[in-house]
Short mmCIF file of C-alpha atoms in Angstrom, two decimals:
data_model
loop_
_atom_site.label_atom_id
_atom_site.label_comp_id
_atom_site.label_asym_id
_atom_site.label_seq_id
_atom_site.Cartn_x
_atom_site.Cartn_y
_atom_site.Cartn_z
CA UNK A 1 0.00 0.00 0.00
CA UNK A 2 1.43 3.04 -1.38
CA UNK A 3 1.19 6.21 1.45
CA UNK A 4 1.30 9.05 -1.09
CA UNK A 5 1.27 8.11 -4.66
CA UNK A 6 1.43 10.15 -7.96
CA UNK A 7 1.41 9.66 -11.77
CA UNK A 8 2.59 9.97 -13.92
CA UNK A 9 5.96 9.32 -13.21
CA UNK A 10 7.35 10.66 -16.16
CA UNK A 11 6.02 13.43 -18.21
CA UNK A 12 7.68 14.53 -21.60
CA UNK A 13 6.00 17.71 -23.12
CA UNK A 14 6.17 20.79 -25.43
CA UNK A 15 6.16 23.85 -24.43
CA UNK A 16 2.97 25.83 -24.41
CA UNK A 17 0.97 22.54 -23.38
CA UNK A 18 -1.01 22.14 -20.34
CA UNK A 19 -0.41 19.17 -18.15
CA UNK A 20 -2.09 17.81 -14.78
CA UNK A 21 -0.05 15.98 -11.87
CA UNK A 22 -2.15 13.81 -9.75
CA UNK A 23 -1.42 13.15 -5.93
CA UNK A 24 -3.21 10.94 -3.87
CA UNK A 25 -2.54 10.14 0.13
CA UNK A 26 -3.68 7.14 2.35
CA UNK A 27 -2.81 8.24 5.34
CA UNK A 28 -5.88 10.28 6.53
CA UNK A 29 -3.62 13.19 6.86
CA UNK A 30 -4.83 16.62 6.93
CA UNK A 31 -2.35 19.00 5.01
CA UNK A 32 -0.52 18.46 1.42
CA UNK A 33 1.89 20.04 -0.60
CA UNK A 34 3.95 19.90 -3.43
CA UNK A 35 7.37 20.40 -4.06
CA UNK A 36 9.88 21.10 -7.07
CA UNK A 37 13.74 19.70 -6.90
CA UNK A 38 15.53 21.19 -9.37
CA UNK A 39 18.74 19.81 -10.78
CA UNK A 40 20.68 20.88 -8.06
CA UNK A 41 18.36 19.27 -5.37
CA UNK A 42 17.53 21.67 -3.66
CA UNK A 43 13.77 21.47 -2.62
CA UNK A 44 11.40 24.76 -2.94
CA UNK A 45 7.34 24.49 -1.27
CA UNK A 46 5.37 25.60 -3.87
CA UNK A 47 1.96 25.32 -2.10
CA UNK A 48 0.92 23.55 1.17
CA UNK A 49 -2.93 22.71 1.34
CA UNK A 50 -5.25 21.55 3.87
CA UNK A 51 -8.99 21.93 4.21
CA UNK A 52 -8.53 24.87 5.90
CA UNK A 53 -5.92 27.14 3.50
CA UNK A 54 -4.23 27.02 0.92
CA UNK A 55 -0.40 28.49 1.27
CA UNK A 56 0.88 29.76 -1.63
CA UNK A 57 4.64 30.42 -2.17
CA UNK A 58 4.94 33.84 -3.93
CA UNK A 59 7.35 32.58 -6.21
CA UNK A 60 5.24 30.15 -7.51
CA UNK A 61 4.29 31.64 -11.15
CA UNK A 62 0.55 31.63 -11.26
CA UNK A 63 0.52 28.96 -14.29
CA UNK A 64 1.03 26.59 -11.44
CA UNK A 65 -2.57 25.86 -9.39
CA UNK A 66 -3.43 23.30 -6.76
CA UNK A 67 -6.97 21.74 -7.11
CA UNK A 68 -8.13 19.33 -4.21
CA UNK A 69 -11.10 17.63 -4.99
CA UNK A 70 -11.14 16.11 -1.58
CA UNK A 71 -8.59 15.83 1.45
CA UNK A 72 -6.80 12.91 -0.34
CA UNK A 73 -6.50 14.54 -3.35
CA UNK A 74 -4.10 17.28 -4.28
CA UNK A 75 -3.28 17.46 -8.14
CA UNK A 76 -1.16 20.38 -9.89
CA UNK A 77 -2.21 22.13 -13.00
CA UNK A 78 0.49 23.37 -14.88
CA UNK A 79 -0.54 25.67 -18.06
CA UNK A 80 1.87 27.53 -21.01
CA UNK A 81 4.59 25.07 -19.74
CA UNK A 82 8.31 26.51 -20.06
CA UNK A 83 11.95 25.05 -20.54
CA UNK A 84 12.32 26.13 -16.66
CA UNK A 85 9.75 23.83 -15.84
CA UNK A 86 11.58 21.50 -16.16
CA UNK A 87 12.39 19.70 -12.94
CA UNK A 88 10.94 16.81 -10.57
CA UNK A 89 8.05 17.41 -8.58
CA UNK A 90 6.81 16.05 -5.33
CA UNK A 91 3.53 15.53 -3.57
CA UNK A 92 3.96 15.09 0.04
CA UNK A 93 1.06 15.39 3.31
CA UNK A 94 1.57 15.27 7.09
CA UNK A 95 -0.74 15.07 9.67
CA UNK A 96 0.98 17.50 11.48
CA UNK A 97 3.22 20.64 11.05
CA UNK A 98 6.00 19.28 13.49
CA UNK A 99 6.22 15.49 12.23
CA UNK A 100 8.36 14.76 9.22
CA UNK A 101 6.19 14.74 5.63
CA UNK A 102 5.82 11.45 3.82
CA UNK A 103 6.41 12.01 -0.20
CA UNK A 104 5.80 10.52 -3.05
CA UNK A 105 8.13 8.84 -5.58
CA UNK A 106 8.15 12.06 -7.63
CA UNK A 107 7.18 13.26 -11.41
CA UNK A 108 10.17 14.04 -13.51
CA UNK A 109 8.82 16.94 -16.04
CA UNK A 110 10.63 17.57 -19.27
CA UNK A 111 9.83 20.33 -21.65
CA UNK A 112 11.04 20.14 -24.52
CA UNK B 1 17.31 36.11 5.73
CA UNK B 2 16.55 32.54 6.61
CA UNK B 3 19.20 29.66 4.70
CA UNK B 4 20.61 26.53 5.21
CA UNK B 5 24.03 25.26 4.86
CA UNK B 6 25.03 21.31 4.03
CA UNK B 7 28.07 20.52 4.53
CA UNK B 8 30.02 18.67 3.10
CA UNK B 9 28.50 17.91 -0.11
CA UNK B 10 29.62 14.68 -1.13
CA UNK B 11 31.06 11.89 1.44
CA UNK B 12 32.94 9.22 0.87
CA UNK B 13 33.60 6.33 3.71
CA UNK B 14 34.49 2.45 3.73
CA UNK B 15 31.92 0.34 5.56
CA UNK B 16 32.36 0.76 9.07
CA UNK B 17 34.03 4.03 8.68
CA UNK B 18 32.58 6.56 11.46
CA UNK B 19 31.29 10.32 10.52
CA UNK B 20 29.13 13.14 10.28
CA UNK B 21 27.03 15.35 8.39
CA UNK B 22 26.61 18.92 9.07
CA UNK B 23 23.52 21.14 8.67
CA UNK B 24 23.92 25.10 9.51
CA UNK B 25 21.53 27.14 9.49
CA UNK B 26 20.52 30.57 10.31
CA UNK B 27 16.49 30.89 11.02
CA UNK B 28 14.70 34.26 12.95
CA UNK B 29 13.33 31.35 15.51
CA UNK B 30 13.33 27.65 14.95
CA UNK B 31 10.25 25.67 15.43
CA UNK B 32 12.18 22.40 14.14
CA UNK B 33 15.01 21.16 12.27
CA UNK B 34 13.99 18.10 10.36
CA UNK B 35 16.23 15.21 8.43
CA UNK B 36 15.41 13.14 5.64
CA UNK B 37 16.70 10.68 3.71
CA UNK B 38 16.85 10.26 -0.39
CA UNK B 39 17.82 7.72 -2.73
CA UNK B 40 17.89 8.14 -6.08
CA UNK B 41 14.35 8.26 -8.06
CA UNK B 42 12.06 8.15 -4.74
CA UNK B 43 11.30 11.53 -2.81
CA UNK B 44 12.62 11.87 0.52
CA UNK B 45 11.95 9.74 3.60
CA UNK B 46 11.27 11.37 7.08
CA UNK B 47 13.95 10.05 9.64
CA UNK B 48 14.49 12.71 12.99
CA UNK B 49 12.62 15.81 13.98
CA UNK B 50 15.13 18.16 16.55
CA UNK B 51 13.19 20.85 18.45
CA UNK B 52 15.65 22.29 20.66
CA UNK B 53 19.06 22.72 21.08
CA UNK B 54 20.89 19.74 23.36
CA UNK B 55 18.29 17.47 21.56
CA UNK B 56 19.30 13.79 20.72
CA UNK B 57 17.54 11.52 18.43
CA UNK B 58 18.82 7.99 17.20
CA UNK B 59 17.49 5.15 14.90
CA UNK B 60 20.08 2.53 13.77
CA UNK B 61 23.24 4.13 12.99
CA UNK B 62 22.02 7.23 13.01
CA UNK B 63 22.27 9.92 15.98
CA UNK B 64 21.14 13.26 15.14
CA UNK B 65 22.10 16.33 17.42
CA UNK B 66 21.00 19.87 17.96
CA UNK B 67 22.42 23.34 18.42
CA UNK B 68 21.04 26.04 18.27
CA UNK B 69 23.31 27.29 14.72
CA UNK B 70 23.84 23.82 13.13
CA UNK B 71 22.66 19.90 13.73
CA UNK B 72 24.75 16.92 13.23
CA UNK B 73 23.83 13.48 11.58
CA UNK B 74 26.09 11.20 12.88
CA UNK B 75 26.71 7.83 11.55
CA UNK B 76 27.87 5.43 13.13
CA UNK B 77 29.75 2.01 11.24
CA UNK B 78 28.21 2.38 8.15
CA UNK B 79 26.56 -0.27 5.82
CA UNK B 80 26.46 0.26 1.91
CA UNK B 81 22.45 0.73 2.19
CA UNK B 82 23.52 3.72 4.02
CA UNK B 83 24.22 5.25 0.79
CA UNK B 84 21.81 8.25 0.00
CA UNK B 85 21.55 11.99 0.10
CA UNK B 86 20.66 12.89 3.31
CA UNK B 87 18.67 16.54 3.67
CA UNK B 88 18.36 18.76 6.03
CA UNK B 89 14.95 21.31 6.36
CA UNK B 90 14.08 23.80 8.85
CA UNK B 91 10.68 25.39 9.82
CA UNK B 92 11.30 28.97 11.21
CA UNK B 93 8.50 30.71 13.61
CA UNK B 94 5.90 32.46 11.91
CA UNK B 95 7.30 31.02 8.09
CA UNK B 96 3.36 29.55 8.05
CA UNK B 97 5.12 26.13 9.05
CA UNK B 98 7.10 26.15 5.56
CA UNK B 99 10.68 24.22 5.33
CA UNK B 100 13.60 25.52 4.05
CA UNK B 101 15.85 22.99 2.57
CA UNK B 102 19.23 22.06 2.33
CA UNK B 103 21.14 20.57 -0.96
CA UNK B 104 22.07 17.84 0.73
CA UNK B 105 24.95 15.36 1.42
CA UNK B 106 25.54 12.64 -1.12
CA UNK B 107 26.72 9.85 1.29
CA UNK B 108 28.81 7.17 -0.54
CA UNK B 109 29.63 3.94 1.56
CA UNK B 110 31.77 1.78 -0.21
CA UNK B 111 31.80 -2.06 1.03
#
């Protein structure tokens, strides 16, 4: 049983498409986010969710939207994709905001 | 402005070689310092949350430690499954609970 799951794995695209990353969690938990890891690793929050509010980083261009269709659910629209897109991206929850986060196994996203 | 620091970023070590990883960081206010660990192609797993400084935590091999500018992951006679980047996130007071990461240490343990 897969805790936090999301497809596709692998997304190849050209630019100017829109694409859709789904997340799903098991775990009952109440808050989600995703993440991007760019080539050098490094992890940025984009947006952490729960049924409550939605925290968006103000980085985040707004091509990039959360929609939650219910608390297990937290998928990422991406529209216009870029080049600089490019990267993988994580869904993660936690039940709580001082317990570690449980991730998926990550989408790599390539625009080409 | 709120960072942190890996150190080093790539570690070598022969099973059952001794070390440890450094995270620095410089936060108005911690609320926690968190570890994780990542292989390659999976996201990262949770292993230790630190709250304050003096703060111990251990699993295995690992021992993680807590002041209040850096934290140590110690490990302790490594195995080759020990081999993964290990990352280091912080959650600073009033940052609406959101971590910021390290780049992580590529730990290499060669049997």
């Amino acid at each position: 049983d897969t805790a936090v799951s999301q497809t596709p794995k692998y997304l190849v695209t050209q630019m100017g498409n829109d694409k859709s990353i789904k997340c799903e969690q098991n775990l009952g938990h109440d808050t989600m986010y995703w993440y991007k890891q760019d080539s050098k690793k490094f992890l940025k929050i984009m947006f952490s969710y729960n049924n409550k509010e939605l925290i968006i980083n103000e980085t985040v261009p707004n091509r990039f939207s959360p929609k939650s269709p219910d608390k297990a659910h937290l998928n990422l629209h991406i529209n216009s994709l870029e080049l600089g897109d490019s990267a993988v991206y994580f869904c993660a929850s936690s039940d709580s905001d001082r317990r570690g986060a449980f991730f998926g196994q990550g989408t790599r996203l390539t625009v080409v | 402005e709120d960072q942190v620091t890996q150190s080093p970023e790539a570690l070598r070590l022969q099973e059952g070689e001794s070390s440890s990883l450094n995270c620095s960081y410089t936060v108005s206010g911690l609320r926690g310092l968190f570890w994780y660990r990542q292989d390659p192609g999976k996201g990262p797993e949770f292993l230790f949350t630190l709250y304050s400084a003096g703060e111990e935590k251990e699993k295995e091999r690992l021992k993680a430690t807590l002041t209040k500018k850096e934290s140590f992951l110690h490990i302790t006679a490594p195995k080759p499954e020990d081999s993964a980047t290990y990352l280091c996130a912080v959650q600073a007071a009033g940052s609406n609970y959101q971590l910021i990461w390290g780049a992580g240490t590529k730990l290499i343990i060669k049997p």
